[in-house]
Coordinates of C-alpha atoms and ligand atoms in Angstrom, one line a residue:
X6 CA 0.0 0.0 0.0
X7 CA 1.2 3.5 -0.8
X8 CA 0.0 7.1 -0.8
X9 CA 0.2 7.8 -4.6
X10 CA -3.4 7.9 -5.6
X11 CA -5.7 9.7 -8.1
X12 CA -7.8 12.5 -6.6
X13 CA -10.1 14.4 -9.0
X14 CA -8.3 12.8 -11.9
X15 CA -4.8 13.9 -10.9
X16 CA -2.2 11.7 -9.3
X17 CA -1.2 12.9 -5.9
X18 CA 1.5 12.1 -3.4
X19 CA -0.4 12.2 -0.2
X20 CA -2.3 15.5 -0.5
X21 CA 0.0 17.1 -3.1
X22 CA -0.9 17.0 -6.8
X23 CA 2.2 15.9 -8.7
X24 CA 1.5 18.7 -11.2
X25 CA 2.4 21.2 -8.4
X26 CA 5.8 19.6 -7.8
X27 CA 6.6 19.3 -11.6
X28 CA 5.7 23.0 -12.1
X29 CA 7.8 24.1 -9.1
X30 CA 10.8 21.8 -9.4
X31 CA 10.8 20.7 -13.0
X32 CA 11.2 17.1 -14.2
X33 CA 12.6 14.6 -13.9
X34 CA 12.3 14.4 -10.1
X35 CA 11.9 11.7 -7.5
X36 CA 9.0 12.2 -5.2
X37 CA 8.8 10.3 -1.8
X38 CA 5.9 10.0 0.5
X39 CA 6.8 10.2 4.1
X40 CA 3.5 8.5 5.2
X41 CA 4.3 5.5 3.0
X42 CA 7.9 5.4 4.3
X43 CA 6.7 5.5 7.9
X44 CA 4.0 2.9 7.2
X45 CA 6.5 0.5 5.7
X46 CA 8.9 0.9 8.5
X47 CA 6.2 0.2 11.0
X48 CA 4.7 -2.8 9.2
X49 CA 8.1 -4.4 8.9
X50 CA 9.1 -3.7 12.5
X51 CA 5.7 -4.8 13.9
X52 CA 5.8 -8.0 11.9
X53 CA 9.2 -8.9 13.4
X54 CA 7.9 -8.2 16.9
X55 CA 6.9 -11.8 17.2
X56 CA 10.6 -12.6 17.5
X57 CA 12.3 -12.4 20.9
X58 CA 15.3 -10.1 20.2
X59 CA 15.4 -8.1 17.0
X60 CA 17.6 -5.3 15.6
X61 CA 16.8 -3.7 12.2
X62 CA 19.6 -2.1 10.2
X63 CA 18.0 -0.4 7.2
X64 CA 20.2 -1.0 4.1
X65 CA 21.1 2.6 3.3
X66 CA 22.1 1.7 -0.3
X67 CA 18.4 1.4 -1.2
X68 CA 17.8 5.1 -0.6
X69 CA 20.4 7.1 1.3
X70 CA 18.7 10.5 1.2
X71 CA 19.2 12.2 4.5
X72 CA 15.5 13.1 5.0
X73 CA 14.6 9.4 4.4
X74 CA 17.2 8.4 7.0
X75 CA 15.8 10.9 9.5
X76 CA 12.4 9.3 9.2
X77 CA 13.7 5.8 9.7
X78 CA 16.0 6.9 12.6
X79 CA 12.8 8.3 14.3
X80 CA 11.3 4.8 13.8
X81 CA 14.1 3.3 15.7
X82 CA 16.0 1.9 12.7
X83 CA 19.7 1.5 12.6
X84 CA 21.6 1.2 9.4
X85 CA 23.5 -1.3 7.2
X86 CA 26.3 0.7 5.5
X87 CA 28.8 -0.3 2.9
X88 CA 31.1 2.7 2.5
X89 CA 32.5 5.5 4.5
X90 CA 30.1 7.8 2.7
X91 CA 27.1 5.7 3.8
X92 CA 28.4 5.7 7.4
X93 CA 28.6 9.5 7.5
X94 CA 25.0 9.6 6.3
X95 CA 23.8 7.4 9.1
X96 CA 25.6 9.5 11.6
X97 CA 24.5 12.7 10.1
X98 CA 20.8 11.4 10.3
X99 CA 21.4 11.0 14.1
X100 CA 21.4 7.2 14.1
X101 CA 23.0 5.6 17.1
X102 CA 26.5 4.4 16.0
X103 CA 25.9 1.2 18.0
X104 CA 23.0 0.4 15.7
X105 CA 25.1 0.7 12.6
X106 CA 26.4 -2.4 10.8
X107 CA 29.3 -2.0 8.3
X108 CA 29.1 -4.6 5.5
X109 CA 31.0 -4.9 2.2
X110 CA 33.8 -6.9 0.7
X111 CA 36.2 -3.9 0.2
X112 CA 36.3 -1.9 3.4
X113 CA 39.6 0.0 3.5
X114 CA 41.8 0.4 6.6
X115 CA 40.9 4.1 6.6
X116 CA 37.2 3.2 6.6
X117 CA 37.8 0.7 9.4
X118 CA 39.6 3.3 11.5
X119 CA 36.9 5.9 11.0
X120 CA 34.2 3.4 11.9
X121 CA 36.0 2.3 15.1
X122 CA 36.5 6.0 16.1
X123 CA 32.8 6.6 15.5
X124 CA 31.8 3.6 17.6
X125 CA 30.0 1.6 14.9
X126 CA 28.4 -1.3 16.5
X127 CA 29.3 -4.2 14.2
X128 CA 31.5 -5.1 11.3
X129 CA 30.2 -7.7 8.9
X130 CA 33.5 -9.2 7.7
X131 CA 33.5 -11.0 4.4
X132 CA 36.9 -12.8 4.4
X133 CA 39.6 -14.0 6.7
X134 CA 41.9 -11.5 5.2
X135 CA 39.6 -8.7 6.1
X136 CA 39.2 -10.0 9.6
X137 CA 43.0 -10.1 10.1
X138 CA 43.3 -6.5 8.8
X139 CA 40.4 -5.3 11.0
X140 CA 42.0 -6.9 14.0
X141 CA 45.3 -5.2 13.3
X142 CA 43.7 -1.8 12.7
X143 CA 41.7 -2.1 16.0
X144 CA 44.7 -3.3 18.0
X145 CA 46.9 -0.5 16.7
X146 CA 44.2 1.9 18.1
X147 CA 44.1 0.0 21.4
X148 CA 40.5 -1.1 20.6
X149 CA 38.7 -4.3 19.9
X150 CA 36.3 -4.4 16.9
X151 CA 33.1 -6.3 17.2
X152 CA 32.4 -8.4 14.2
X153 CA 30.3 -11.1 12.7
X154 CA 31.4 -13.3 9.8
X155 CA 29.4 -13.2 6.6
X156 CA 29.0 -16.7 5.2
X157 CA 28.2 -17.6 1.6
X158 CA 25.6 -20.4 2.0
X159 CA 25.7 -21.4 -1.7
X160 CA 21.9 -21.0 -2.1
X161 CA 20.3 -19.9 -5.3
X162 CA 18.1 -16.9 -4.5
X163 CA 16.2 -17.3 -7.7
X164 CA 16.4 -13.6 -8.6
X165 CA 18.2 -11.7 -11.4
X166 CA 21.8 -12.8 -11.7
X167 CA 23.1 -9.4 -11.2
X168 CA 21.5 -9.1 -7.7
X169 CA 22.2 -12.6 -6.5
X170 CA 24.9 -12.8 -3.8
X171 CA 24.6 -16.2 -2.1
X172 CA 26.0 -18.6 -4.6
X173 CA 29.5 -20.0 -4.2
X174 CA 30.7 -18.2 -7.3
X175 CA 29.6 -14.8 -5.9
X176 CA 32.2 -12.6 -4.3
X177 CA 30.4 -12.3 -1.0
X178 CA 31.2 -13.9 2.4
X179 CA 33.4 -16.9 3.1
X180 CA 32.7 -20.4 1.7
X181 CA 30.3 -22.3 3.8
X182 CA 32.5 -25.3 4.5
X183 CA 35.4 -23.1 5.6
X184 CA 33.4 -20.7 7.7
X185 CA 33.7 -22.5 11.1
X186 CA 37.5 -22.7 10.9
X187 CA 37.8 -19.1 9.9
X188 CA 35.4 -18.1 12.6
X189 CA 37.5 -19.9 15.3
X190 CA 40.8 -18.6 14.1
X191 CA 39.5 -15.0 14.1
X192 CA 37.9 -15.6 17.5
X193 CA 41.3 -16.3 18.8
X194 CA 42.8 -13.1 17.3
X195 CA 43.5 -10.1 19.5
X196 CA 41.8 -6.9 18.3
X197 CA 38.6 -8.5 17.1
X198 CA 35.6 -9.9 19.1
X199 CA 33.6 -12.4 17.0
X200 CA 29.9 -12.4 18.1
X201 CA 28.1 -14.2 15.3
X202 CA 27.3 -14.9 11.6
X203 CA 25.7 -13.0 8.8
X204 CA 24.3 -13.8 5.3
X205 CA 22.5 -12.0 2.5
X206 CA 21.7 -14.1 -0.5
X207 CA 20.3 -11.6 -2.9
X208 CA 17.7 -8.9 -3.6
X209 CA 14.2 -8.8 -4.9
X210 CA 13.4 -12.4 -3.8
X211 CA 10.0 -13.5 -4.9
X212 CA 9.9 -16.5 -2.7
X213 CA 10.8 -17.3 1.0
X214 CA 12.1 -20.7 0.2
X215 CA 15.7 -19.8 -0.6
X216 CA 15.9 -17.6 2.5
X217 CA 14.5 -20.5 4.6
X218 CA 17.1 -22.8 3.1
X219 CA 19.9 -20.3 3.8
X220 CA 18.8 -19.6 7.4
X221 CA 18.5 -23.3 8.1
X222 CA 22.1 -23.8 6.8
X223 CA 23.5 -21.0 8.9
X224 CA 21.7 -22.2 11.9
X225 CA 23.5 -25.5 11.6
X226 CA 26.8 -23.6 11.4
X227 CA 26.0 -21.6 14.5
X228 CA 25.4 -24.8 16.4
X229 CA 28.6 -26.3 15.2
X230 CA 30.6 -23.2 16.2
X231 CA 28.9 -23.2 19.6
X232 CA 29.6 -26.9 19.9
X233 CA 33.3 -26.2 19.5
X234 CA 33.1 -23.9 22.6
X235 CA 32.7 -20.5 20.9
X236 CA 30.1 -17.8 21.6
X237 CA 27.5 -16.8 19.0
X238 CA 25.2 -14.1 20.3
X239 CA 24.2 -12.3 17.1
X240 CA 22.8 -13.7 13.8
X241 CA 22.4 -11.2 10.9
X242 CA 19.9 -12.5 8.4
X243 CA 20.4 -9.8 5.8
X244 CA 17.7 -8.3 3.5
X245 CA 16.3 -9.4 0.2
X246 CA 12.5 -9.5 0.5
X247 CA 11.1 -8.5 -2.9
X248 CA 8.3 -6.1 -3.7
X249 CA 5.7 -6.1 -6.5
X250 CA 6.7 -3.8 -9.4
X251 CA 3.8 -4.8 -11.6
X252 CA 0.3 -4.2 -10.6
X253 CA -1.2 -7.6 -9.5
X254 CA 2.1 -9.3 -8.7
X255 CA 2.1 -11.1 -5.4
X256 CA 5.1 -11.1 -3.0
X257 CA 5.6 -12.5 0.5
X258 CA 4.4 -10.1 3.1
X259 CA 6.6 -9.0 6.1
X260 CA 4.2 -11.1 8.2
X261 CA 4.9 -14.2 6.1
X262 CA 8.6 -13.5 6.3
X263 CA 8.5 -13.1 10.1
X264 CA 6.5 -16.3 10.6
X265 CA 9.1 -18.2 8.5
X266 CA 12.0 -16.6 10.5
X267 CA 10.2 -17.5 13.8
X268 CA 9.9 -21.1 12.7
X269 CA 13.4 -21.6 11.5
X270 CA 15.1 -19.7 14.3
X271 CA 13.1 -21.2 17.2
X272 CA 15.6 -22.0 20.0
X273 CA 18.5 -20.1 18.5
X274 CA 18.8 -17.9 21.5
X275 CA 20.5 -15.1 19.6
X276 CA 19.8 -11.5 18.7
X277 CA 18.4 -11.6 15.2
X278 CA 19.5 -8.8 12.9
X279 CA 17.8 -7.7 9.6
X280 CA 19.0 -5.5 6.8
X281 CA 15.9 -4.6 4.7
X282 CA 16.3 -2.1 2.0
X283 CA 13.8 -2.4 -0.9
X284 CA 10.9 -3.5 1.2
X285 CA 11.1 -0.3 3.2
X286 CA 11.9 2.2 0.5
X287 CA 10.6 0.7 -2.8
X288 CA 7.0 1.8 -2.9
X289 CA 7.7 5.1 -1.1
X290 CA 8.8 6.8 -4.3
X291 CA 8.0 7.6 -7.9
X292 CA 10.1 9.1 -10.6
X293 CA 8.0 12.0 -12.1
X294 CA 8.8 12.7 -15.7
X295 CA 7.4 14.7 -18.6
X296 CA 6.8 13.4 -22.1
X297 CA 9.0 15.3 -24.5
X298 CA 7.4 13.9 -27.7
X299 CA 5.8 10.9 -29.1
X300 CA 7.7 9.7 -32.1
X301 CA 6.5 7.3 -34.8
X302 CA 8.2 3.9 -34.6
X303 CA 8.4 0.8 -36.8
X304 CA 5.7 -1.0 -34.8
X305 CA 4.7 1.1 -31.8
X306 CA 5.3 4.7 -31.2
X307 CA 8.2 5.7 -29.0
X308 CA 7.2 7.8 -26.0
X309 CA 10.3 9.9 -25.3
X310 CA 10.3 11.1 -21.7
X311 CA 12.7 13.5 -20.0
X312 CA 13.8 10.8 -17.5
X313 CA 16.5 8.5 -18.7
X314 CA 18.7 5.5 -17.7
X315 CA 21.0 7.9 -15.8
X316 CA 18.1 8.8 -13.5
X317 CA 16.6 5.3 -13.1
X318 CA 19.1 2.6 -14.1
X319 CA 17.2 -0.5 -13.1
X320 CA 15.5 -1.2 -16.5
X321 CA 18.8 -0.9 -18.3
X322 CA 20.8 -2.9 -15.8
X323 CA 18.4 -5.6 -14.7
X324 CA 15.6 -5.5 -17.3
X325 CA 13.5 -4.3 -14.4
X326 CA 9.8 -3.4 -14.8
X327 CA 8.5 -0.1 -13.4
X328 CA 4.8 0.6 -13.9
X329 CA 4.3 3.8 -16.0
X330 CA 1.2 5.8 -15.3
X331 CA -0.1 9.2 -16.5
X332 CA -0.5 11.9 -13.9
X333 CA -3.8 13.0 -15.5
X334 CA -5.0 9.8 -17.2
X335 CA -7.7 10.3 -19.9
X336 CA -8.9 6.7 -19.6
X337 CA -7.6 5.9 -23.1
X338 CA -4.8 3.4 -23.5
X339 CA -2.1 3.0 -26.1
X340 CA 0.8 0.6 -27.0
X341 CA 4.1 2.3 -26.7
X342 CA 7.9 2.0 -26.2
X343 CA 8.9 4.2 -23.3
X344 CA 12.5 5.6 -23.8
X345 CA 14.7 8.3 -22.5
X346 CA 16.8 10.9 -24.4
X347 CA 20.1 9.1 -23.9
X348 CA 22.1 8.0 -27.0
X349 CA 22.1 4.2 -26.5
X350 CA 19.4 1.7 -26.9
X351 CA 19.6 0.5 -23.3
X352 CA 17.9 3.8 -22.4
X353 CA 14.6 2.0 -22.7
X354 CA 12.1 1.6 -19.9
X355 CA 9.6 -0.6 -21.7
X356 CA 8.9 -2.0 -25.2
X357 CA 5.4 -2.6 -26.6
X358 CA 3.7 -1.9 -23.3
X359 CA 0.1 -1.1 -22.9
X360 CA 0.1 2.3 -21.1
X361 CA -2.1 5.3 -20.4
X362 CA -2.4 7.3 -23.7
X363 CA 0.1 10.2 -23.4
X364 CA 1.0 13.1 -25.7
X365 CA 3.9 15.6 -25.7
X366 CA 3.8 17.7 -22.5
X367 CA 2.0 15.2 -20.4
X368 CA 3.3 14.2 -17.0
X369 CA 3.7 10.5 -15.9
X370 CA 5.5 8.5 -13.2
X371 CA 7.5 5.4 -13.0
X372 CA 6.2 3.7 -9.9
X373 CA 8.1 1.8 -7.1
X374 CA 11.2 3.9 -7.7
X375 CA 11.9 4.7 -4.0
X376 CA 14.6 2.0 -3.8
X377 CA 17.7 1.9 -6.0
X378 CA 16.4 4.9 -7.9
X379 CA 18.0 8.3 -7.2
X380 CA 20.9 6.6 -5.4
X381 CA 22.1 4.9 -8.7
X382 CA 21.7 8.1 -10.8
X383 CA 24.6 9.4 -12.8
X384 CA 25.3 12.4 -15.0
X385 CA 25.8 10.3 -18.2
X386 CA 25.3 12.3 -21.4
X387 CA 26.1 15.4 -19.2
X388 CA 22.6 15.4 -17.8
X389 CA 21.7 16.9 -14.4
X390 CA 21.8 14.8 -11.3
X391 CA 18.1 14.2 -10.6
X392 CA 16.6 16.0 -7.6
X393 CA 14.4 14.5 -4.8
X394 CA 11.3 15.8 -3.1
X395 CA 9.6 14.5 0.1
X396 CA 5.9 15.0 0.6
X397 CA 4.3 15.0 4.1
X398 CA 0.5 15.4 4.0
X399 CA -0.2 18.7 2.3
X400 CA 3.4 20.0 2.6
X401 CA 6.5 19.1 0.6
X402 CA 10.1 20.0 0.3
X403 CA 13.1 19.5 -2.0
X404 CA 15.3 17.1 -0.1
X405 CA 18.1 16.9 -2.7
X406 CA 18.8 19.7 -5.2
X407 CA 19.1 19.1 -8.9
X408 CA 22.8 19.3 -9.6
X409 CA 23.1 21.1 -12.9
X410 CA 25.7 20.2 -15.6
X411 CA 27.3 23.6 -15.0
X412 CA 28.1 22.7 -11.4
X413 CA 29.7 19.5 -12.6
X414 CA 31.6 21.3 -15.3
X415 CA 32.9 23.8 -12.8
X416 CA 34.5 20.9 -10.9
X417 CA 36.6 19.9 -13.9
X418 CA 40.0 21.3 -14.6
X419 CA 42.0 21.8 -17.8
X420 CA 45.8 21.5 -17.0
X421 CA 47.8 24.5 -18.1
X422 CA 49.8 22.2 -20.5
X423 CA 46.6 21.8 -22.5
X424 CA 45.9 25.5 -22.8
Ligands
LIG21 N1 22.3 -6.3 3.1 C1 23.3 -6.4 2.2 C2 24.6 -6.9 2.6 C3 23.1 -6.1 0.8 O1 24.1 -6.2 0.0 C4 21.8 -5.6 0.4 C5 21.5 -5.3 -1.0 C6 20.8 -5.5 1.4 C7 21.1 -5.9 2.7 C8 19.4 -5.0 1.1 O2 18.8 -5.8 0.2 P1 17.2 -5.5 -0.1 O3 16.4 -5.7 1.1 O4 17.1 -4.2 -0.6 O5 16.9 -6.5 -1.2 N2 20.5 -2.2 -7.3 C9 19.8 -3.5 -7.2 C10 19.7 -4.1 -5.8 C11 21.1 -4.3 -5.3 C12 21.1 -4.9 -3.8 C13 22.4 -4.9 -3.2 N3 22.5 -5.4 -1.9 C14 18.4 -3.2 -7.8 O6 18.1 -2.1 -8.2 O7 17.6 -4.1 -7.9

C-alpha cells in the first residue's frame, strides 16, 4: 500500500498533486511519500515483533537520502552501511552508531579506522583477510572491533543474476565449508571480538524458500561453532525481500517472512538482525517525468520522456519493470515503447507496453522507484543529477537539489599544458 493515488483525476503524493511539484521543481524528479515510508517501516518492525530479540539495520544503499534516513531513525531503525560515505550519512541522520552495521567486501583500513572511532556497532566481515586486517587496525588503536562473519551459504536466491549474492561463485562472504574454521581462528585473534554470523543471498526475492534454506544452513553452522566452545550471540539474516513492481504481482508479506523466521530460528537464543532495503523504500517513491514527444516507430510509437537511464538505471541494468502511469489519465490506452533521451538503446524503460495514452507535454510517473532509484543516478550524457522531493501530508520540500551540468563542469580542470 502507498500514498500515490488519483484525486479528482490527478495523481497525488499524499495531498499534493504531482503537477504542483513538476511545475515548481521541474522534471525529472523523484517524489517520496513520508507517510508511506513510515508505514512500511512500522509494518516491517511490527511483523518482526513476534521474535524475541530483534535489531533492524536499514540497508542505506536502497535510498540514502538524509530526509529518508531521518524518518527511519525516528522509527528506531539502525543502518547497514557499505562505505565510509554511507556511514557518514547514518551518523548525520542521528542514528545511534551502535545500531550501525558495516558490510561490504572492500572496506579499506581508513574506513575501518573511522568506523572504530565513530563507535560503529558491528563489522560484517567478508573474508579471513579482512578479519585479520580489521583486528590489526583495531589493535593499533588500542581497541577491539566487534564483528560477525558473513557466510556464503551457496543457495540460489532465484532472482536476477546481477543481484544474486549467495551462490558459491559470488564474491560475498566466506565459503560455507570453511566458515567454522575461519570463525574460530578469528575468535582467537586479539583486536577482534567475534559475536556471530551473517548472510545476505540476494535482492528482490519473490519466494521465501531460498531464504529459509539459507537460514537453516547458517543455523546448523551456528550450532557447530557453539559446539566447539565459541560464543555466538548475534545472527544477521540480511535483507532481500522482494516487492511487487507490476500491478497484480504477489510477493511475500513482512508477516509471512516473520513467521518463517520464527519457525526456522526457534531455540536459536541469539539477537536476530535484519537489513531490509527495498521492502522499506521501494514503494515510497515515484520518478516523475514529462513526455518530450511521441515519435512514430516501426511497430509502436516511442514515448520519449525526460527521465533516462541515468536517472533510473534499473531497467537498463536488470531488465526491471516499473509501472508507468499518467499523472492525469484520460482513460484511453495505447501501446508504446517508453524511452529516455540518452544516446544508447539500453535507455529503454519498456517496449510494446500497454500504457495510459500520453502526448507531448503530459506528466507521468515510474512507480516503485523509491529504492535503488536516485541513489544509482549518474550524469551520463552530461545530464543533471536528478533532484528529490519529500511529501508529508499537504506540505512538501526539496530534499536533494538538482545538480546542474554547469556545477559538474565547474569541478573539472584543464591543466595548463593543454591550454
Ligand atoms: N544487506 C546487504 C549486505 C546487501 O548487499 C543488500 C543489498 C541489502 C542488505 C538490502 O537488500 P534488499 O532488502 O534491498 O533486497 N541495485 C539493485 C539491488 C542491489 C542490492 C544490493 N544489496 C536493484 O536495483 O535491484
